[in-house]
Amino acid sequence: MLEIDVKKQLSSSSFAFEFKHSIPCQGVTAILGVSGSGKSTLINLINGLVKPDHGNITLNQVTLVSTTQNIFIPPEKRNIATVFQDALLFPHYKVLKNLTYGIKKLSSQKLDEMIEVLNISHLLNRYPAMLSGGEKQRVAIGRALLTNPQLLLMDEPLSALDMPRKKELLSYIDQLIHEIKIPVIYVTHNINEVKRIANYVVILEQGKLKDFGEKDSILQTDYLKEWL
């Protein structure tokens, strides 16, 4: 279980971000909201790139942040992986090196399985400049999962892709979710992505939690149809 109770004043926004809820560490939880609703702020509070002004975050009963106890686990020690909008690959390394960079213990079996699931065996000797946007994101997802994280965060991984690449990558993500069995928090403003892969949905509006629930229940709400 991911338990969050935080407040953060955003200098670039007129509202203060507040979030208090528990998110199941199973399946896919979609964070849905329009631009500026606080989706990326929530992701970066979880992975440690942003510090809350007040509050606490615990993951599977391990305290990641507690402002009252002066606890702040740095991002690299949280065992949480993040895939951003930009794949952020090293341009001077080939795909294989990008996949394994910084990983101290990695079994060849796990690497082979990831390469097969993501269908990137034919890309291993290419540099990032030779890849399409969708191929870059598949490599970024593979690199994230090879760190063996407890939780995978995905911050609008399809937003920079054209429609054919979006459909292609979404299919790979859907397959990964069923095969790897790792909890995912998936940020998007696209309701069709939510319909495709989510189990739970968090609705953010103006930096506040508007609703949370199972996908089928949330998607039936009248305000969501009007709002999006």
PDB file of C-alpha atoms in Angstrom:
ATOM      1  CA  MET A   1       0.000   0.000   0.000  1.00  0.00           C
ATOM      2  CA  LEU A   2       1.169   3.518  -0.858  1.00  0.00           C
ATOM      3  CA  GLU A   3      -0.077   5.936   1.789  1.00  0.00           C
ATOM      4  CA  ILE A   4       0.139   9.651   1.019  1.00  0.00           C
ATOM      5  CA  ASP A   5      -0.764  12.640   3.164  1.00  0.00           C
ATOM      6  CA  VAL A   6       1.080  15.714   1.907  1.00  0.00           C
ATOM      7  CA  LYS A   7       0.829  19.447   1.263  1.00  0.00           C
ATOM      8  CA  LYS A   8       3.021  21.438  -1.110  1.00  0.00           C
ATOM      9  CA  GLN A   9       2.819  25.101  -2.083  1.00  0.00           C
ATOM     10  CA  LEU A  10       3.777  25.421  -5.740  1.00  0.00           C
ATOM     11  CA  SER A  11       5.542  28.651  -6.599  1.00  0.00           C
ATOM     12  CA  SER A  12       4.446  28.413 -10.237  1.00  0.00           C
ATOM     13  CA  SER A  13       0.781  27.964  -9.358  1.00  0.00           C
ATOM     14  CA  SER A  14      -1.915  29.858  -7.550  1.00  0.00           C
ATOM     15  CA  PHE A  15      -3.016  26.786  -5.610  1.00  0.00           C
ATOM     16  CA  ALA A  16      -1.469  24.614  -2.933  1.00  0.00           C
ATOM     17  CA  PHE A  17      -1.230  20.911  -3.746  1.00  0.00           C
ATOM     18  CA  GLU A  18      -2.883  18.646  -1.167  1.00  0.00           C
ATOM     19  CA  PHE A  19      -3.330  14.902  -1.342  1.00  0.00           C
ATOM     20  CA  LYS A  20      -4.466  12.462   1.311  1.00  0.00           C
ATOM     21  CA  HIS A  21      -5.313   8.914   0.279  1.00  0.00           C
ATOM     22  CA  SER A  22      -4.014   5.345   0.100  1.00  0.00           C
ATOM     23  CA  ILE A  23      -3.265   3.783  -3.290  1.00  0.00           C
ATOM     24  CA  PRO A  24      -3.231  -0.021  -3.664  1.00  0.00           C
ATOM     25  CA  CYS A  25       0.112  -1.484  -4.727  1.00  0.00           C
ATOM     26  CA  GLN A  26      -1.451  -3.739  -7.309  1.00  0.00           C
ATOM     27  CA  GLY A  27      -2.477  -3.321 -10.897  1.00  0.00           C
ATOM     28  CA  VAL A  28      -2.538   0.111 -12.524  1.00  0.00           C
ATOM     29  CA  THR A  29      -3.694   3.292 -10.834  1.00  0.00           C
ATOM     30  CA  ALA A  30      -4.271   6.078 -13.341  1.00  0.00           C
ATOM     31  CA  ILE A  31      -3.787   9.676 -12.235  1.00  0.00           C
ATOM     32  CA  LEU A  32      -6.230  11.600 -14.404  1.00  0.00           C
ATOM     33  CA  GLY A  33      -6.599  15.354 -14.747  1.00  0.00           C
ATOM     34  CA  VAL A  34      -6.250  18.311 -17.073  1.00  0.00           C
ATOM     35  CA  SER A  35      -2.951  20.155 -17.504  1.00  0.00           C
ATOM     36  CA  GLY A  36      -1.982  21.949 -14.304  1.00  0.00           C
ATOM     37  CA  SER A  37      -4.101  19.776 -12.021  1.00  0.00           C
ATOM     38  CA  GLY A  38      -1.072  18.468 -10.128  1.00  0.00           C
ATOM     39  CA  LYS A  39      -0.490  15.076 -11.761  1.00  0.00           C
ATOM     40  CA  SER A  40       3.277  15.416 -12.201  1.00  0.00           C
ATOM     41  CA  THR A  41       3.577  17.022  -8.778  1.00  0.00           C
ATOM     42  CA  LEU A  42       2.068  13.912  -7.214  1.00  0.00           C
ATOM     43  CA  ILE A  43       4.430  11.650  -9.150  1.00  0.00           C
ATOM     44  CA  ASN A  44       7.465  13.703  -8.135  1.00  0.00           C
ATOM     45  CA  LEU A  45       6.429  13.732  -4.493  1.00  0.00           C
ATOM     46  CA  ILE A  46       6.279   9.932  -4.606  1.00  0.00           C
ATOM     47  CA  ASN A  47       9.649   9.463  -6.318  1.00  0.00           C
ATOM     48  CA  GLY A  48      11.378  12.122  -4.217  1.00  0.00           C
ATOM     49  CA  LEU A  49      12.103  14.753  -6.852  1.00  0.00           C
ATOM     50  CA  VAL A  50       9.851  17.142  -4.912  1.00  0.00           C
ATOM     51  CA  LYS A  51       9.794  17.532  -1.125  1.00  0.00           C
ATOM     52  CA  PRO A  52       6.460  18.190   0.575  1.00  0.00           C
ATOM     53  CA  ASP A  53       6.119  21.168   2.883  1.00  0.00           C
ATOM     54  CA  HIS A  54       4.159  19.033   5.318  1.00  0.00           C
ATOM     55  CA  GLY A  55       3.145  15.408   5.623  1.00  0.00           C
ATOM     56  CA  ASN A  56       4.311  11.870   5.067  1.00  0.00           C
ATOM     57  CA  ILE A  57       4.533   9.126   2.457  1.00  0.00           C
ATOM     58  CA  THR A  58       4.918   5.422   3.182  1.00  0.00           C
ATOM     59  CA  LEU A  59       5.350   2.551   0.727  1.00  0.00           C
ATOM     60  CA  ASN A  60       4.586  -0.957   1.987  1.00  0.00           C
ATOM     61  CA  GLN A  61       4.943   0.304   5.574  1.00  0.00           C
ATOM     62  CA  VAL A  62       8.365   1.892   4.912  1.00  0.00           C
ATOM     63  CA  THR A  63       8.459   5.631   5.606  1.00  0.00           C
ATOM     64  CA  LEU A  64       9.804   7.535   2.618  1.00  0.00           C
ATOM     65  CA  VAL A  65       8.945  11.006   3.895  1.00  0.00           C
ATOM     66  CA  SER A  66       7.918  12.367   7.269  1.00  0.00           C
ATOM     67  CA  THR A  67       8.257  16.085   7.888  1.00  0.00           C
ATOM     68  CA  THR A  68       7.497  15.668  11.599  1.00  0.00           C
ATOM     69  CA  GLN A  69      10.208  13.015  12.007  1.00  0.00           C
ATOM     70  CA  ASN A  70      12.611  14.774   9.623  1.00  0.00           C
ATOM     71  CA  ILE A  71      12.774  11.727   7.342  1.00  0.00           C
ATOM     72  CA  PHE A  72      13.427  12.069   3.630  1.00  0.00           C
ATOM     73  CA  ILE A  73      14.651   9.053   1.688  1.00  0.00           C
ATOM     74  CA  PRO A  74      16.485  10.289  -1.448  1.00  0.00           C
ATOM     75  CA  PRO A  75      15.084   9.250  -4.845  1.00  0.00           C
ATOM     76  CA  GLU A  76      17.843   6.766  -5.645  1.00  0.00           C
ATOM     77  CA  LYS A  77      17.138   4.806  -2.441  1.00  0.00           C
ATOM     78  CA  ARG A  78      13.366   4.527  -2.737  1.00  0.00           C
ATOM     79  CA  ASN A  79      13.325   1.509  -5.057  1.00  0.00           C
ATOM     80  CA  ILE A  80      10.830   3.348  -7.249  1.00  0.00           C
ATOM     81  CA  ALA A  81      11.351   3.665 -11.009  1.00  0.00           C
ATOM     82  CA  THR A  82       9.994   6.516 -13.127  1.00  0.00           C
ATOM     83  CA  VAL A  83       9.411   6.722 -16.874  1.00  0.00           C
ATOM     84  CA  PHE A  84       9.007  10.329 -18.003  1.00  0.00           C
ATOM     85  CA  GLN A  85       7.542  11.923 -21.142  1.00  0.00           C
ATOM     86  CA  ASP A  86      11.081  12.118 -22.528  1.00  0.00           C
ATOM     87  CA  ALA A  87      12.886   8.765 -22.602  1.00  0.00           C
ATOM     88  CA  LEU A  88      16.083  10.419 -21.233  1.00  0.00           C
ATOM     89  CA  LEU A  89      18.430   7.890 -22.840  1.00  0.00           C
ATOM     90  CA  PHE A  90      22.188   8.436 -22.957  1.00  0.00           C
ATOM     91  CA  PRO A  91      22.842   9.530 -26.565  1.00  0.00           C
ATOM     92  CA  HIS A  92      26.433   8.201 -26.607  1.00  0.00           C
ATOM     93  CA  TYR A  93      25.451   4.686 -25.484  1.00  0.00           C
ATOM     94  CA  LYS A  94      23.811   2.012 -27.598  1.00  0.00           C
ATOM     95  CA  VAL A  95      20.486   0.538 -26.514  1.00  0.00           C
ATOM     96  CA  LEU A  96      22.004  -2.424 -24.659  1.00  0.00           C
ATOM     97  CA  LYS A  97      24.224  -0.130 -22.591  1.00  0.00           C
ATOM     98  CA  ASN A  98      21.280   2.162 -21.886  1.00  0.00           C
ATOM     99  CA  LEU A  99      19.246  -0.806 -20.666  1.00  0.00           C
ATOM    100  CA  THR A 100      21.864  -2.025 -18.217  1.00  0.00           C
ATOM    101  CA  TYR A 101      23.515   1.245 -17.165  1.00  0.00           C
ATOM    102  CA  GLY A 102      23.967   1.543 -13.407  1.00  0.00           C
ATOM    103  CA  ILE A 103      22.510  -1.884 -12.611  1.00  0.00           C
ATOM    104  CA  LYS A 104      24.931  -3.782 -10.385  1.00  0.00           C
ATOM    105  CA  LYS A 105      23.221  -7.168 -10.311  1.00  0.00           C
ATOM    106  CA  LEU A 106      21.342  -8.304 -13.382  1.00  0.00           C
ATOM    107  CA  SER A 107      20.673 -11.846 -14.492  1.00  0.00           C
ATOM    108  CA  SER A 108      21.009 -12.559 -18.180  1.00  0.00           C
ATOM    109  CA  GLN A 109      17.676 -14.388 -18.017  1.00  0.00           C
ATOM    110  CA  LYS A 110      15.838 -11.311 -16.778  1.00  0.00           C
ATOM    111  CA  LEU A 111      17.507  -9.143 -19.406  1.00  0.00           C
ATOM    112  CA  ASP A 112      16.560 -11.592 -22.155  1.00  0.00           C
ATOM    113  CA  GLU A 113      12.963 -11.722 -20.928  1.00  0.00           C
ATOM    114  CA  MET A 114      12.673  -7.933 -20.927  1.00  0.00           C
ATOM    115  CA  ILE A 115      14.158  -7.672 -24.411  1.00  0.00           C
ATOM    116  CA  GLU A 116      11.682 -10.250 -25.671  1.00  0.00           C
ATOM    117  CA  VAL A 117       8.605  -8.710 -24.045  1.00  0.00           C
ATOM    118  CA  LEU A 118       9.449  -5.246 -25.375  1.00  0.00           C
ATOM    119  CA  ASN A 119      10.501  -6.600 -28.792  1.00  0.00           C
ATOM    120  CA  ILE A 120      13.756  -4.622 -28.877  1.00  0.00           C
ATOM    121  CA  SER A 121      16.304  -7.331 -29.759  1.00  0.00           C
ATOM    122  CA  HIS A 122      16.819  -5.747 -33.188  1.00  0.00           C
ATOM    123  CA  LEU A 123      17.565  -2.375 -31.557  1.00  0.00           C
ATOM    124  CA  LEU A 124      20.331  -3.371 -29.136  1.00  0.00           C
ATOM    125  CA  ASN A 125      23.221  -2.107 -31.269  1.00  0.00           C
ATOM    126  CA  ARG A 126      21.587   1.166 -32.253  1.00  0.00           C
ATOM    127  CA  TYR A 127      22.118   4.589 -30.713  1.00  0.00           C
ATOM    128  CA  PRO A 128      19.081   6.552 -29.421  1.00  0.00           C
ATOM    129  CA  ALA A 129      19.277   8.959 -32.376  1.00  0.00           C
ATOM    130  CA  MET A 130      18.447   6.008 -34.629  1.00  0.00           C
ATOM    131  CA  LEU A 131      15.241   5.145 -32.752  1.00  0.00           C
ATOM    132  CA  SER A 132      11.669   6.331 -33.141  1.00  0.00           C
ATOM    133  CA  GLY A 133       9.925   7.982 -30.200  1.00  0.00           C
ATOM    134  CA  GLY A 134       8.051   4.786 -29.388  1.00  0.00           C
ATOM    135  CA  GLU A 135      11.216   2.699 -29.533  1.00  0.00           C
ATOM    136  CA  LYS A 136      12.974   5.099 -27.161  1.00  0.00           C
ATOM    137  CA  GLN A 137      10.138   4.804 -24.664  1.00  0.00           C
ATOM    138  CA  ARG A 138      10.215   1.011 -24.840  1.00  0.00           C
ATOM    139  CA  VAL A 139      13.922   1.116 -23.969  1.00  0.00           C
ATOM    140  CA  ALA A 140      13.218   3.566 -21.121  1.00  0.00           C
ATOM    141  CA  ILE A 141      10.521   1.279 -19.739  1.00  0.00           C
ATOM    142  CA  GLY A 142      12.841  -1.716 -19.955  1.00  0.00           C
ATOM    143  CA  ARG A 143      15.629   0.158 -18.169  1.00  0.00           C
ATOM    144  CA  ALA A 144      13.231   1.169 -15.392  1.00  0.00           C
ATOM    145  CA  LEU A 145      11.926  -2.357 -14.845  1.00  0.00           C
ATOM    146  CA  LEU A 146      15.392  -3.928 -14.871  1.00  0.00           C
ATOM    147  CA  THR A 147      16.153  -2.047 -11.634  1.00  0.00           C
ATOM    148  CA  ASN A 148      13.593  -4.375 -10.000  1.00  0.00           C
ATOM    149  CA  PRO A 149      11.532  -1.577  -8.414  1.00  0.00           C
ATOM    150  CA  GLN A 150       8.683  -2.012  -5.944  1.00  0.00           C
ATOM    151  CA  LEU A 151       6.668   0.538  -7.891  1.00  0.00           C
ATOM    152  CA  LEU A 152       6.747   1.908 -11.445  1.00  0.00           C
ATOM    153  CA  LEU A 153       5.670   5.498 -12.092  1.00  0.00           C
ATOM    154  CA  MET A 154       4.810   6.543 -15.638  1.00  0.00           C
ATOM    155  CA  ASP A 155       4.404  10.277 -16.277  1.00  0.00           C
ATOM    156  CA  GLU A 156       2.448  10.655 -19.540  1.00  0.00           C
ATOM    157  CA  PRO A 157       4.765   8.281 -21.461  1.00  0.00           C
ATOM    158  CA  LEU A 158       2.698   8.568 -24.657  1.00  0.00           C
ATOM    159  CA  SER A 159       2.225  12.344 -24.794  1.00  0.00           C
ATOM    160  CA  ALA A 160       5.100  13.050 -27.204  1.00  0.00           C
ATOM    161  CA  LEU A 161       4.132  10.315 -29.693  1.00  0.00           C
ATOM    162  CA  ASP A 162       1.952  10.365 -32.784  1.00  0.00           C
ATOM    163  CA  MET A 163      -1.216   8.243 -32.803  1.00  0.00           C
ATOM    164  CA  PRO A 164       0.222   5.066 -34.425  1.00  0.00           C
ATOM    165  CA  ARG A 165       3.161   5.084 -31.971  1.00  0.00           C
ATOM    166  CA  LYS A 166       0.796   5.716 -29.044  1.00  0.00           C
ATOM    167  CA  LYS A 167      -1.305   2.672 -29.915  1.00  0.00           C
ATOM    168  CA  GLU A 168       1.800   0.555 -30.394  1.00  0.00           C
ATOM    169  CA  LEU A 169       3.410   1.544 -27.085  1.00  0.00           C
ATOM    170  CA  LEU A 170       0.146   1.215 -25.175  1.00  0.00           C
ATOM    171  CA  SER A 171      -0.056  -2.385 -26.373  1.00  0.00           C
ATOM    172  CA  TYR A 172       3.439  -3.066 -25.015  1.00  0.00           C
ATOM    173  CA  ILE A 173       2.588  -1.407 -21.699  1.00  0.00           C
ATOM    174  CA  ASP A 174      -0.606  -3.452 -21.422  1.00  0.00           C
ATOM    175  CA  GLN A 175       1.357  -6.659 -22.083  1.00  0.00           C
ATOM    176  CA  LEU A 176       4.054  -5.726 -19.554  1.00  0.00           C
ATOM    177  CA  ILE A 177       1.507  -5.064 -16.849  1.00  0.00           C
ATOM    178  CA  HIS A 178       0.078  -8.547 -17.207  1.00  0.00           C
ATOM    179  CA  GLU A 179       3.432 -10.319 -17.464  1.00  0.00           C
ATOM    180  CA  ILE A 180       5.684  -8.445 -15.030  1.00  0.00           C
ATOM    181  CA  LYS A 181       3.113  -8.086 -12.229  1.00  0.00           C
ATOM    182  CA  ILE A 182       4.452  -4.800 -10.856  1.00  0.00           C
ATOM    183  CA  PRO A 183       2.212  -2.033  -9.484  1.00  0.00           C
ATOM    184  CA  VAL A 184       2.045   0.990 -11.781  1.00  0.00           C
ATOM    185  CA  ILE A 185       0.958   4.587 -11.225  1.00  0.00           C
ATOM    186  CA  TYR A 186       0.167   5.994 -14.648  1.00  0.00           C
ATOM    187  CA  VAL A 187      -0.259   9.741 -15.212  1.00  0.00           C
ATOM    188  CA  THR A 188      -2.390  10.833 -18.145  1.00  0.00           C
ATOM    189  CA  HIS A 189      -4.978  13.335 -19.329  1.00  0.00           C
ATOM    190  CA  ASN A 190      -6.294  10.850 -21.898  1.00  0.00           C
ATOM    191  CA  ILE A 191      -9.387   8.964 -20.825  1.00  0.00           C
ATOM    192  CA  ASN A 192      -8.901   6.324 -23.543  1.00  0.00           C
ATOM    193  CA  GLU A 193      -5.589   5.275 -21.963  1.00  0.00           C
ATOM    194  CA  VAL A 194      -7.391   4.943 -18.642  1.00  0.00           C
ATOM    195  CA  LYS A 195     -10.068   2.747 -20.203  1.00  0.00           C
ATOM    196  CA  ARG A 196      -7.407   0.512 -21.734  1.00  0.00           C
ATOM    197  CA  ILE A 197      -5.076  -0.254 -18.838  1.00  0.00           C
ATOM    198  CA  ALA A 198      -6.277   1.142 -15.487  1.00  0.00           C
ATOM    199  CA  ASN A 199      -7.713  -0.750 -12.526  1.00  0.00           C
ATOM    200  CA  TYR A 200      -8.107   2.286 -10.265  1.00  0.00           C
ATOM    201  CA  VAL A 201      -8.433   5.978 -11.027  1.00  0.00           C
ATOM    202  CA  VAL A 202      -7.384   9.077  -9.096  1.00  0.00           C
ATOM    203  CA  ILE A 203      -9.027  12.311 -10.260  1.00  0.00           C
ATOM    204  CA  LEU A 204      -7.096  15.519  -9.548  1.00  0.00           C
ATOM    205  CA  GLU A 205      -8.517  18.995  -9.946  1.00  0.00           C
ATOM    206  CA  GLN A 206      -6.730  22.231  -9.033  1.00  0.00           C
ATOM    207  CA  GLY A 207      -4.183  20.393  -6.885  1.00  0.00           C
ATOM    208  CA  LYS A 208      -6.776  18.505  -4.867  1.00  0.00           C
ATOM    209  CA  LEU A 209      -8.096  14.948  -4.828  1.00  0.00           C
ATOM    210  CA  LYS A 210     -11.548  15.068  -6.422  1.00  0.00           C
ATOM    211  CA  ASP A 211     -12.282  11.350  -6.524  1.00  0.00           C
ATOM    212  CA  PHE A 212     -10.751   7.887  -6.228  1.00  0.00           C
ATOM    213  CA  GLY A 213     -12.138   4.475  -7.033  1.00  0.00           C
ATOM    214  CA  GLU A 214     -12.218   1.479  -9.314  1.00  0.00           C
ATOM    215  CA  LYS A 215     -12.113   2.367 -12.997  1.00  0.00           C
ATOM    216  CA  ASP A 216     -15.615   1.240 -13.958  1.00  0.00           C
ATOM    217  CA  SER A 217     -17.161   3.211 -11.121  1.00  0.00           C
ATOM    218  CA  ILE A 218     -15.212   6.412 -11.808  1.00  0.00           C
ATOM    219  CA  LEU A 219     -15.845   6.381 -15.547  1.00  0.00           C
ATOM    220  CA  GLN A 220     -19.599   6.315 -14.961  1.00  0.00           C
ATOM    221  CA  THR A 221     -19.660   9.593 -13.037  1.00  0.00           C
ATOM    222  CA  ASP A 222     -21.477  12.439 -14.771  1.00  0.00           C
ATOM    223  CA  TYR A 223     -18.964  15.097 -13.749  1.00  0.00           C
ATOM    224  CA  LEU A 224     -16.107  13.176 -15.418  1.00  0.00           C
ATOM    225  CA  LYS A 225     -17.945  13.117 -18.753  1.00  0.00           C
ATOM    226  CA  GLU A 226     -18.597  16.847 -18.530  1.00  0.00           C
ATOM    227  CA  TRP A 227     -15.173  17.750 -17.150  1.00  0.00           C
ATOM    228  CA  LEU A 228     -13.151  15.905 -19.826  1.00  0.00           C
TER     229      LEU A 228
END
